[in-house]
mmCIF file of C-alpha atoms and ligand atoms in Angstrom:
data_model
loop_
_atom_site.group_PDB
_atom_site.id
_atom_site.type_symbol
_atom_site.label_atom_id
_atom_site.label_comp_id
_atom_site.label_asym_id
_atom_site.label_seq_id
_atom_site.Cartn_x
_atom_site.Cartn_y
_atom_site.Cartn_z
ATOM 1 C CA MET A 1 13.889 20.949 -19.136
ATOM 2 C CA ALA A 2 11.667 19.969 -15.528
ATOM 3 C CA LEU A 3 12.989 23.103 -13.156
ATOM 4 C CA TYR A 4 13.087 20.001 -10.696
ATOM 5 C CA HIS A 5 15.859 17.915 -12.114
ATOM 6 C CA GLU A 6 18.044 21.604 -13.001
ATOM 7 C CA ASN A 7 17.745 22.085 -9.343
ATOM 8 C CA ALA A 8 16.743 19.595 -6.893
ATOM 9 C CA TYR A 9 17.003 21.489 -3.637
ATOM 10 C CA VAL A 10 15.193 24.546 -4.463
ATOM 11 C CA LYS A 11 12.171 24.340 -1.623
ATOM 12 C CA LYS A 12 10.616 27.692 -1.720
ATOM 13 C CA PHE A 13 9.627 30.384 -5.003
ATOM 14 C CA LYS A 14 7.823 32.330 -6.107
ATOM 15 C CA THR A 15 5.674 32.704 -9.354
ATOM 16 C CA ASN A 16 2.038 33.555 -11.715
ATOM 17 C CA ILE A 17 -0.728 31.276 -12.047
ATOM 18 C CA SER A 18 -0.760 30.915 -16.045
ATOM 19 C CA LYS A 19 -4.252 28.283 -15.929
ATOM 20 C CA ILE A 20 -6.745 26.796 -13.396
ATOM 21 C CA ILE A 21 -8.291 23.630 -13.954
ATOM 22 C CA LYS A 22 -11.789 23.115 -11.895
ATOM 23 C CA PHE A 23 -12.128 19.311 -11.523
ATOM 24 C CA GLU A 24 -15.658 17.823 -9.082
ATOM 25 C CA ASP A 25 -14.290 20.028 -5.245
ATOM 26 C CA THR A 26 -10.787 20.490 -5.787
ATOM 27 C CA TYR A 27 -8.471 23.002 -7.589
ATOM 28 C CA GLY A 28 -5.347 22.560 -10.960
ATOM 29 C CA LEU A 29 -3.193 24.820 -10.972
ATOM 30 C CA ILE A 30 -0.628 25.759 -13.923
ATOM 31 C CA LEU A 31 1.993 27.748 -12.607
ATOM 32 C CA GLU A 32 4.518 29.399 -14.966
ATOM 33 C CA LYS A 33 7.238 27.862 -13.288
ATOM 34 C CA THR A 34 7.454 25.136 -10.540
ATOM 35 C CA TYR A 35 9.791 23.267 -8.695
ATOM 36 C CA PHE A 36 7.331 20.987 -7.272
ATOM 37 C CA TYR A 37 7.756 17.211 -8.115
ATOM 38 C CA PRO A 38 5.093 15.473 -9.450
ATOM 39 C CA GLU A 39 3.989 11.767 -9.299
ATOM 40 C CA SER A 40 6.002 9.010 -11.450
ATOM 41 C CA GLY A 41 9.083 7.189 -11.670
ATOM 42 C CA GLY A 42 8.320 4.823 -8.486
ATOM 43 C CA GLN A 43 8.142 8.798 -6.715
ATOM 44 C CA LEU A 44 5.725 10.228 -4.921
ATOM 45 C CA ALA A 45 4.486 13.689 -5.545
ATOM 46 C CA ASP A 46 5.597 16.786 -3.629
ATOM 47 C CA LYS A 47 3.108 18.191 -1.153
ATOM 48 C CA GLY A 48 3.360 21.727 0.306
ATOM 49 C CA LYS A 49 1.948 24.966 0.342
ATOM 50 C CA ILE A 50 0.960 27.482 -2.650
ATOM 51 C CA ASN A 51 -0.131 30.555 -1.039
ATOM 52 C CA ASN A 52 -0.480 28.969 2.267
ATOM 53 C CA ILE A 53 -3.084 27.195 0.691
ATOM 54 C CA ASP A 54 -2.013 23.138 1.090
ATOM 55 C CA VAL A 55 -0.575 21.905 -2.247
ATOM 56 C CA ILE A 56 -3.039 17.741 -2.082
ATOM 57 C CA ASN A 57 -0.886 15.843 -4.468
ATOM 58 C CA VAL A 58 0.794 17.384 -8.427
ATOM 59 C CA ILE A 59 0.567 15.188 -11.179
ATOM 60 C CA LYS A 60 1.524 14.853 -14.351
ATOM 61 C CA ARG A 61 -1.320 15.618 -17.151
ATOM 62 C CA ASN A 62 -0.518 16.577 -20.613
ATOM 63 C CA ASP A 63 3.339 17.700 -20.574
ATOM 64 C CA GLU A 64 2.018 20.328 -17.727
ATOM 65 C CA ILE A 65 2.990 19.713 -14.077
ATOM 66 C CA VAL A 66 -0.303 19.967 -12.073
ATOM 67 C CA HIS A 67 -0.289 21.441 -8.668
ATOM 68 C CA ILE A 68 -4.219 19.789 -6.653
ATOM 69 C CA VAL A 69 -5.463 21.640 -4.244
ATOM 70 C CA LYS A 70 -8.813 22.575 -1.850
ATOM 71 C CA ASN A 71 -9.458 26.152 -2.767
ATOM 72 C CA LYS A 72 -8.174 29.088 -5.106
ATOM 73 C CA PRO A 73 -5.475 31.316 -4.160
ATOM 74 C CA LYS A 74 -7.134 34.471 -4.322
ATOM 75 C CA SER A 75 -3.990 36.002 -6.808
ATOM 76 C CA GLU A 76 -2.098 35.307 -9.688
ATOM 77 C CA SER A 77 1.327 36.347 -8.004
ATOM 78 C CA VAL A 78 1.544 33.205 -5.894
ATOM 79 C CA GLU A 79 4.397 31.699 -3.208
ATOM 80 C CA CYS A 80 5.251 28.585 -3.411
ATOM 81 C CA TYR A 81 7.028 25.975 -0.474
ATOM 82 C CA ILE A 82 7.755 22.542 -0.770
ATOM 83 C CA ASN A 83 7.238 20.500 2.113
ATOM 84 C CA TRP A 84 11.336 20.136 2.451
ATOM 85 C CA ASP A 85 11.201 17.674 4.639
ATOM 86 C CA ARG A 86 9.400 14.918 2.419
ATOM 87 C CA ARG A 87 10.596 15.920 -0.918
ATOM 88 C CA TYR A 88 14.096 15.598 1.017
ATOM 89 C CA ASP A 89 13.756 11.925 2.567
ATOM 90 C CA PHE A 90 12.295 10.509 -0.946
ATOM 91 C CA MET A 91 15.303 11.839 -2.527
ATOM 92 C CA GLN A 92 17.873 10.243 0.393
ATOM 93 C CA GLN A 93 15.848 7.243 0.128
ATOM 94 C CA HIS A 94 15.729 7.210 -3.619
ATOM 95 C CA THR A 95 19.517 7.536 -4.394
ATOM 96 C CA GLY A 96 19.516 4.834 -1.787
ATOM 97 C CA GLN A 97 18.032 2.871 -3.294
ATOM 98 C CA HIS A 98 20.517 3.154 -6.857
ATOM 99 C CA LEU A 99 23.225 2.838 -4.553
ATOM 100 C CA LEU A 100 21.985 -0.419 -2.943
ATOM 101 C CA SER A 101 20.908 -1.941 -6.467
ATOM 102 C CA ALA A 102 23.598 -1.329 -7.897
ATOM 103 C CA VAL A 103 26.085 -3.233 -5.056
ATOM 104 C CA ILE A 104 23.886 -5.818 -6.053
ATOM 105 C CA ASP A 105 23.875 -5.868 -9.321
ATOM 106 C CA ASP A 106 27.208 -5.392 -8.916
ATOM 107 C CA LYS A 107 28.337 -8.021 -5.909
ATOM 108 C CA TYR A 108 25.831 -10.620 -6.657
ATOM 109 C CA GLN A 109 24.387 -10.109 -10.407
ATOM 110 C CA SER A 110 21.532 -10.175 -8.916
ATOM 111 C CA GLU A 111 18.885 -7.260 -11.116
ATOM 112 C CA THR A 112 15.533 -4.849 -9.405
ATOM 113 C CA VAL A 113 13.140 -6.165 -10.685
ATOM 114 C CA SER A 114 10.693 -3.462 -9.052
ATOM 115 C CA PHE A 115 11.295 -1.102 -6.109
ATOM 116 C CA HIS A 116 8.368 0.779 -4.264
ATOM 117 C CA MET A 117 8.972 4.095 -2.089
ATOM 118 C CA SER A 118 5.661 5.194 0.042
ATOM 119 C CA GLU A 119 6.332 7.407 2.790
ATOM 120 C CA GLU A 120 6.917 4.710 5.302
ATOM 121 C CA TYR A 121 8.934 2.160 3.815
ATOM 122 C CA SER A 122 10.693 0.944 0.460
ATOM 123 C CA PHE A 123 11.573 -2.256 -1.415
ATOM 124 C CA ILE A 124 13.835 -2.956 -4.037
ATOM 125 C CA ASP A 125 12.581 -7.378 -5.269
ATOM 126 C CA ILE A 126 15.984 -8.409 -6.803
ATOM 127 C CA ASP A 127 16.748 -11.615 -9.120
ATOM 128 C CA ILE A 128 18.470 -14.099 -7.053
ATOM 129 C CA PRO A 129 18.236 -17.330 -6.119
ATOM 130 C CA LYS A 130 18.396 -17.389 -2.125
ATOM 131 C CA LEU A 131 19.854 -14.269 0.224
ATOM 132 C CA GLY A 132 20.988 -15.687 3.726
ATOM 133 C CA GLU A 133 22.029 -12.887 7.032
ATOM 134 C CA LYS A 134 26.016 -12.930 5.779
ATOM 135 C CA THR A 135 25.212 -11.918 2.874
ATOM 136 C CA ILE A 136 22.722 -9.029 3.168
ATOM 137 C CA LYS A 137 25.260 -8.182 5.594
ATOM 138 C CA GLU A 138 27.842 -7.679 2.740
ATOM 139 C CA ILE A 139 25.195 -5.897 1.202
ATOM 140 C CA GLU A 140 24.819 -3.487 4.294
ATOM 141 C CA ASN A 141 28.705 -2.518 5.171
ATOM 142 C CA GLU A 142 29.460 -2.985 1.111
ATOM 143 C CA VAL A 143 26.284 0.000 0.495
ATOM 144 C CA ASN A 144 27.207 1.903 3.424
ATOM 145 C CA SER A 145 31.473 2.660 2.246
ATOM 146 C CA LEU A 146 30.663 3.368 -0.488
ATOM 147 C CA ILE A 147 28.516 6.091 1.490
ATOM 148 C CA TRP A 148 31.209 8.046 4.037
ATOM 149 C CA GLU A 149 33.609 7.410 0.896
ATOM 150 C CA ASN A 150 31.307 10.240 -1.203
ATOM 151 C CA LYS A 151 30.741 8.730 -4.468
ATOM 152 C CA VAL A 152 30.028 12.508 -6.644
ATOM 153 C CA ILE A 153 26.466 12.466 -8.688
ATOM 154 C CA ASN A 154 26.180 12.803 -12.202
ATOM 155 C CA THR A 155 22.777 13.931 -13.932
ATOM 156 C CA PHE A 156 23.437 14.293 -17.590
ATOM 157 C CA TRP A 157 20.818 13.885 -20.680
ATOM 158 C CA ILE A 158 21.800 11.705 -23.999
ATOM 159 C CA ASP A 159 20.110 11.048 -26.625
ATOM 160 C CA PRO A 160 18.605 8.107 -27.157
ATOM 161 C CA ASP A 161 21.163 7.210 -30.659
ATOM 162 C CA LYS A 162 23.623 7.284 -28.150
ATOM 163 C CA ILE A 163 22.724 5.077 -25.900
ATOM 164 C CA ASP A 164 24.299 1.556 -26.515
ATOM 165 C CA SER A 165 27.678 3.554 -26.232
ATOM 166 C CA TYR A 166 26.484 3.665 -22.532
ATOM 167 C CA ASP A 167 26.929 0.513 -20.376
ATOM 168 C CA ILE A 168 23.555 1.294 -18.504
ATOM 169 C CA ARG A 169 22.338 -1.288 -15.677
ATOM 170 C CA LYS A 170 19.301 0.357 -15.252
ATOM 171 C CA GLN A 171 17.858 1.273 -18.594
ATOM 172 C CA GLY A 172 14.252 2.585 -19.675
ATOM 173 C CA LYS A 173 11.660 4.069 -22.517
ATOM 174 C CA TYR A 174 12.868 6.956 -24.011
ATOM 175 C CA ASP A 175 11.904 9.242 -27.213
ATOM 176 C CA GLU A 176 13.695 11.702 -26.186
ATOM 177 C CA LYS A 177 16.648 13.276 -24.387
ATOM 178 C CA ILE A 178 17.464 10.757 -20.829
ATOM 179 C CA ARG A 179 17.797 12.051 -18.611
ATOM 180 C CA MET A 180 20.689 10.756 -16.456
ATOM 181 C CA VAL A 181 21.994 9.393 -13.403
ATOM 182 C CA GLU A 182 25.617 8.809 -12.186
ATOM 183 C CA ILE A 183 27.112 7.311 -8.770
ATOM 184 C CA GLU A 184 31.214 7.630 -10.610
ATOM 185 C CA ASP A 185 32.122 4.529 -10.840
ATOM 186 C CA VAL A 186 29.625 2.977 -9.207
ATOM 187 C CA ASP A 187 26.291 3.093 -10.846
ATOM 188 C CA LEU A 188 24.638 4.570 -14.541
ATOM 189 C CA SER A 189 21.100 4.484 -14.160
ATOM 190 C CA MET A 190 18.361 6.535 -16.754
ATOM 191 C CA CYS A 191 16.462 8.431 -13.938
ATOM 192 C CA GLY A 192 13.579 11.440 -13.787
ATOM 193 C CA GLY A 193 13.668 11.295 -10.106
ATOM 194 C CA THR A 194 15.300 13.849 -7.667
ATOM 195 C CA HIS A 195 17.840 12.720 -6.382
ATOM 196 C CA VAL A 196 20.946 13.717 -3.313
ATOM 197 C CA SER A 197 23.553 15.639 -4.813
ATOM 198 C CA GLU A 198 26.162 14.175 -2.977
ATOM 199 C CA ILE A 199 26.335 10.694 -1.857
ATOM 200 C CA CYS A 200 26.882 11.333 1.569
ATOM 201 C CA GLU A 201 23.893 13.102 2.440
ATOM 202 C CA ILE A 202 22.209 9.578 1.698
ATOM 203 C CA GLY A 203 23.655 9.844 5.359
ATOM 204 C CA MET A 204 22.759 5.516 6.579
ATOM 205 C CA LEU A 205 21.087 3.207 4.942
ATOM 206 C CA LYS A 206 19.989 -0.341 6.339
ATOM 207 C CA ILE A 207 18.053 -3.239 5.764
ATOM 208 C CA THR A 208 15.884 -3.952 7.950
ATOM 209 C CA ASN A 209 14.403 -7.483 6.936
ATOM 210 C CA ALA A 210 14.379 -9.524 3.605
ATOM 211 C CA GLU A 211 12.154 -12.368 2.515
ATOM 212 C CA LYS A 212 11.650 -14.746 -0.168
ATOM 213 C CA VAL A 213 8.090 -12.733 -2.337
ATOM 214 C CA LYS A 214 8.297 -16.160 -5.269
ATOM 215 C CA GLU A 215 10.884 -18.464 -6.634
ATOM 216 C CA ASN A 216 14.115 -16.527 -7.272
ATOM 217 C CA THR A 217 13.031 -13.546 -6.046
ATOM 218 C CA PHE A 218 13.631 -11.461 -2.534
ATOM 219 C CA ARG A 219 11.857 -8.377 -0.882
ATOM 220 C CA ILE A 220 14.804 -6.352 0.477
ATOM 221 C CA TYR A 221 12.868 -3.733 3.080
ATOM 222 C CA PHE A 222 15.312 -0.577 3.620
ATOM 223 C CA ARG A 223 15.296 2.422 4.690
ATOM 224 C CA CYS A 224 17.656 5.125 4.447
ATOM 225 C CA GLY A 225 19.081 9.174 5.641
ATOM 226 C CA ARG A 226 16.354 10.497 8.872
ATOM 227 C CA ARG A 227 14.208 6.895 8.937
ATOM 228 C CA ALA A 228 17.236 5.365 10.065
ATOM 229 C CA LEU A 229 17.538 7.017 12.170
ATOM 230 C CA GLN A 230 14.268 6.343 13.887
ATOM 231 C CA TYR A 231 14.500 2.703 13.166
ATOM 232 C CA PHE A 232 17.597 3.216 15.413
ATOM 233 C CA GLN A 233 15.334 5.223 17.888
ATOM 234 C CA SER A 234 12.152 2.918 17.413
ATOM 235 C CA ILE A 235 14.165 -0.639 17.988
ATOM 236 C CA ASN A 236 16.517 1.578 21.526
ATOM 237 C CA ILE A 237 13.236 2.500 23.577
ATOM 238 C CA MET A 238 11.720 -1.268 22.884
ATOM 239 C CA ILE A 239 15.170 -2.331 24.433
ATOM 240 C CA ASN A 240 14.948 -0.501 27.254
ATOM 241 C CA ASN A 241 11.687 -1.102 27.417
ATOM 242 C CA LEU A 242 12.895 -5.526 27.221
ATOM 243 C CA SER A 243 15.969 -4.441 29.796
ATOM 244 C CA SER A 244 13.150 -2.065 32.287
ATOM 245 C CA ILE A 245 10.297 -5.012 31.847
ATOM 246 C CA LEU A 246 12.916 -8.475 32.627
ATOM 247 C CA SER A 247 15.115 -6.532 34.692
ATOM 248 C CA VAL A 248 17.862 -6.737 33.555
ATOM 249 C CA LYS A 249 21.269 -5.559 32.040
ATOM 250 C CA ARG A 250 20.199 -4.767 27.899
ATOM 251 C CA SER A 251 23.011 -8.021 27.026
ATOM 252 C CA GLU A 252 20.807 -9.762 29.200
ATOM 253 C CA ILE A 253 17.277 -9.847 27.137
ATOM 254 C CA VAL A 254 17.544 -12.907 25.697
ATOM 255 C CA LYS A 255 19.538 -15.637 28.158
ATOM 256 C CA MET A 256 16.742 -13.719 29.971
ATOM 257 C CA ALA A 257 14.086 -14.340 27.172
ATOM 258 C CA LYS A 258 14.782 -17.802 26.963
ATOM 259 C CA LYS A 259 14.624 -18.721 30.456
ATOM 260 C CA PHE A 260 11.577 -17.487 30.226
ATOM 261 C CA LYS A 261 10.306 -19.395 27.572
ATOM 262 C CA LYS A 262 12.218 -22.404 29.408
ATOM 263 C CA ASP A 263 10.792 -21.581 32.264
ATOM 264 C CA ARG A 264 7.183 -21.340 30.121
ATOM 265 C CA GLU A 265 6.455 -25.771 29.241
ATOM 266 C CA ASN A 266 7.994 -25.858 32.749
ATOM 267 C CA TYR A 267 4.872 -25.076 34.072
ATOM 268 C CA TYR A 268 2.793 -25.500 31.235
ATOM 269 C CA HIS A 269 3.718 -29.526 32.308
ATOM 270 C CA GLU A 270 3.459 -29.304 36.014
ATOM 271 C CA ILE A 271 -0.275 -27.353 35.686
ATOM 272 C CA GLU A 272 -1.241 -30.690 33.045
ATOM 273 C CA ASN A 273 0.136 -32.797 35.867
ATOM 274 C CA LEU A 274 -1.519 -31.063 38.432
ATOM 275 C CA LYS A 275 -4.297 -31.649 36.405
ATOM 276 C CA GLU A 276 -4.144 -35.498 35.985
ATOM 277 C CA ARG A 277 -3.774 -35.362 39.997
ATOM 278 C CA LEU A 278 -7.147 -33.045 40.478
ATOM 279 C CA ILE A 279 -8.873 -35.163 37.765
ATOM 280 C CA ASP A 280 -7.360 -38.271 40.053
ATOM 281 C CA GLU A 281 -8.881 -36.766 42.977
ATOM 282 C CA LYS A 282 -12.486 -36.320 41.048
ATOM 283 C CA LEU A 283 -12.407 -40.085 40.113
ATOM 284 C CA LYS A 284 -11.514 -41.424 43.971
ATOM 285 C CA ASN A 285 -14.914 -39.947 44.786
ATOM 286 C CA ILE A 286 -17.486 -40.283 41.893
ATOM 287 C CA LYS A 287 -21.185 -41.368 42.035
ATOM 288 C CA THR A 288 -22.526 -43.797 39.149
ATOM 289 C CA ASN A 289 -26.330 -44.169 39.815
ATOM 290 C CA SER A 290 -28.781 -46.628 40.067
ATOM 291 C CA ARG A 291 -29.218 -45.765 35.770
ATOM 292 C CA LYS A 292 -25.251 -46.114 35.796
ATOM 293 C CA ILE A 293 -25.248 -42.545 34.789
ATOM 294 C CA VAL A 294 -22.065 -40.409 36.095
ATOM 295 C CA TYR A 295 -22.859 -36.185 36.076
ATOM 296 C CA ASP A 296 -20.661 -33.678 37.755
ATOM 297 C CA THR A 297 -19.006 -30.377 37.030
ATOM 298 C CA VAL A 298 -15.747 -28.689 36.765
ATOM 299 C CA ASN A 299 -14.002 -25.156 36.996
ATOM 300 C CA ASP A 300 -12.485 -24.195 33.835
ATOM 301 C CA ILE A 301 -10.211 -27.423 32.305
ATOM 302 C CA ASP A 302 -9.213 -27.468 29.150
ATOM 303 C CA ASN A 303 -11.595 -29.849 26.505
ATOM 304 C CA ASN A 304 -8.409 -32.759 26.821
ATOM 305 C CA ALA A 305 -8.301 -32.777 30.259
ATOM 306 C CA LEU A 306 -12.344 -32.893 30.247
ATOM 307 C CA ASN A 307 -12.055 -35.655 27.863
ATOM 308 C CA TYR A 308 -9.813 -37.730 29.773
ATOM 309 C CA TYR A 309 -11.651 -37.390 32.717
ATOM 310 C CA ALA A 310 -15.286 -38.244 31.634
ATOM 311 C CA ASN A 311 -12.682 -41.181 29.424
ATOM 312 C CA GLN A 312 -11.431 -43.023 32.924
ATOM 313 C CA ILE A 313 -14.778 -42.305 34.004
ATOM 314 C CA LEU A 314 -16.103 -44.773 31.635
ATOM 315 C CA GLN A 315 -13.460 -47.748 32.173
ATOM 316 C CA THR A 316 -15.475 -48.398 35.236
ATOM 317 C CA ASN A 317 -19.475 -49.826 34.852
ATOM 318 C CA THR A 318 -20.364 -46.179 33.816
ATOM 319 C CA LYS A 319 -22.425 -46.303 30.750
ATOM 320 C CA ILE A 320 -22.693 -42.837 30.315
ATOM 321 C CA ALA A 321 -20.307 -39.272 31.812
ATOM 322 C CA ILE A 322 -22.161 -35.801 31.772
ATOM 323 C CA LEU A 323 -19.404 -33.470 32.796
ATOM 324 C CA TYR A 324 -20.510 -29.440 31.831
ATOM 325 C CA ASP A 325 -17.713 -27.187 33.042
ATOM 326 C CA THR A 326 -19.146 -24.002 35.278
ATOM 327 C CA VAL A 327 -16.514 -21.330 33.926
ATOM 328 C CA GLN A 328 -16.563 -22.534 30.111
ATOM 329 C CA LYS A 329 -19.600 -23.366 29.496
ATOM 330 C CA PHE A 330 -18.583 -25.729 28.308
ATOM 331 C CA LEU A 331 -20.918 -29.419 28.170
ATOM 332 C CA LEU A 332 -19.651 -33.082 27.480
ATOM 333 C CA ILE A 333 -21.693 -35.555 26.934
ATOM 334 C CA ARG A 334 -19.949 -39.083 25.991
ATOM 335 C CA GLN A 335 -20.823 -43.182 26.732
ATOM 336 C CA LYS A 336 -20.182 -46.155 25.902
ATOM 337 C CA GLY A 337 -21.693 -48.685 23.869
ATOM 338 C CA ASN A 338 -24.590 -46.528 22.182
ATOM 339 C CA GLU A 339 -28.260 -47.317 24.179
ATOM 340 C CA TYR A 340 -28.483 -43.362 24.207
ATOM 341 C CA ASN A 341 -28.668 -41.742 20.593
ATOM 342 C CA LEU A 342 -27.270 -38.977 21.564
ATOM 343 C CA LYS A 343 -27.053 -36.750 17.929
ATOM 344 C CA GLU A 344 -30.752 -36.655 19.294
ATOM 345 C CA ILE A 345 -30.005 -35.829 23.007
ATOM 346 C CA GLY A 346 -27.607 -33.134 21.748
ATOM 347 C CA ASN A 347 -28.971 -30.999 19.510
ATOM 348 C CA SER A 348 -32.538 -31.195 20.765
ATOM 349 C CA ILE A 349 -30.141 -29.891 24.117
ATOM 350 C CA ILE A 350 -28.713 -26.956 21.236
ATOM 351 C CA SER A 351 -32.536 -26.336 20.520
ATOM 352 C CA ARG A 352 -33.434 -25.827 23.936
ATOM 353 C CA TYR A 353 -31.038 -23.241 25.571
ATOM 354 C CA SER A 354 -30.134 -21.988 21.960
ATOM 355 C CA ALA A 355 -26.070 -23.374 22.119
ATOM 356 C CA LYS A 356 -23.709 -24.931 19.854
ATOM 357 C CA GLY A 357 -21.931 -28.145 18.889
ATOM 358 C CA GLY A 358 -21.553 -31.206 17.485
ATOM 359 C CA GLY A 359 -20.407 -34.492 17.242
ATOM 360 C CA SER A 360 -21.882 -38.478 16.894
ATOM 361 C CA GLU A 361 -23.305 -40.840 18.843
ATOM 362 C CA LEU A 362 -20.604 -42.073 21.496
ATOM 363 C CA ILE A 363 -19.521 -38.221 22.369
ATOM 364 C CA PHE A 364 -22.149 -34.492 22.082
ATOM 365 C CA GLN A 365 -19.714 -31.670 23.234
ATOM 366 C CA ILE A 366 -21.907 -28.484 22.804
ATOM 367 C CA VAL A 367 -20.107 -24.916 24.020
ATOM 368 C CA ASN A 368 -22.139 -21.533 25.382
ATOM 369 C CA ILE A 369 -24.656 -23.054 27.571
ATOM 370 C CA GLU A 370 -25.223 -22.184 31.237
ATOM 371 C CA ILE A 371 -27.210 -25.008 32.528
ATOM 372 C CA SER A 372 -28.235 -24.111 36.992
ATOM 373 C CA ASN A 373 -29.532 -27.231 37.701
ATOM 374 C CA LEU A 374 -26.929 -29.983 35.602
ATOM 375 C CA LYS A 375 -28.902 -33.396 37.286
ATOM 376 C CA ASN A 376 -32.592 -31.908 36.463
ATOM 377 C CA GLU A 377 -32.430 -30.224 33.062
ATOM 378 C CA ILE A 378 -30.030 -32.929 31.671
ATOM 379 C CA ILE A 379 -30.051 -35.886 33.453
ATOM 380 C CA GLU A 380 -33.845 -36.748 33.821
ATOM 381 C CA ARG A 381 -35.532 -34.143 31.454
ATOM 382 C CA TYR A 382 -32.949 -35.719 28.555
ATOM 383 C CA ILE A 383 -31.686 -39.564 30.124
ATOM 384 C CA LYS A 384 -34.656 -41.324 30.514
HETATM 385 ZN ZN1 LIG B 401 16.206 7.121 -9.486
#
């Protein structure tokens, strides 16, 4: 039996090295006894130190637990430390997952189809057609009530042939004795991971997000223990920052955000109106030359407004409008009728100025073009 199953709370121990395996640029240490947990069953491996040398991974190989290190310890006898913050965090998330899955299974008859746990986040995928905010809140409330009731956790081993006499939520593969993890009155699962010994040690379980990943499957992200606390700490900092940026009380943030959104829409319409008025003013002053060409420069207006301007110009006694936005380096050529071959002219301008663009016989647009004298450079050269 693995020692971490006997006691998941041992953080340091002394032992001897029984074997060293040489890998490419690391070593694998096999110890006479170990409490280090190797990666398995969705729970990540422990980290820590062996004689002050970092343990970078722990794996199971041919029924042996191998501790991966960069350097060999100098002595056969070693002192081992498990990185306890990391391990205890996994124990909290892992036990929280059992409880969460059990509550969802019991209340909504939805099975947990997969479980993922990393250093940053944990989630379960559950088999459920719909999952709304109300249900999520109910699940959260039930899970946390059970945590505060401090249901007892038991672990024990059973023979595979006795399996039918137990009502097991989560089953797995087995060929020898099976380890069972029971949360009294709530859950019974086969599991080889490490768990807290009292359910209240989960502290709190917070569901942080739920999303549909495919038909009938929702993914529920959750945080337990210290991770839940860190989540509230970061949310709290964010709310305080928002309150300070918006210069309102925390309770007024949503109201203020809605107001800003509304203001923004109003400003947008106002700006659009101003642009149109600006263009209308410019239209009063346009000069069509003897060849019925209008050329003009503008400063930083959007493409819609520029096209509106060109369109209005072509409503007058004008055959071709050539407009250049000097800030956005955007050239627009539009014609009424098909007197000019705009495709040919446009492509020729593109190659001469190493610019980019495209268009048709009626309209041609060019971006990233630098022109210092629109009249000479474009009209005199191309529009003949
Ligand atoms: Zn487990």
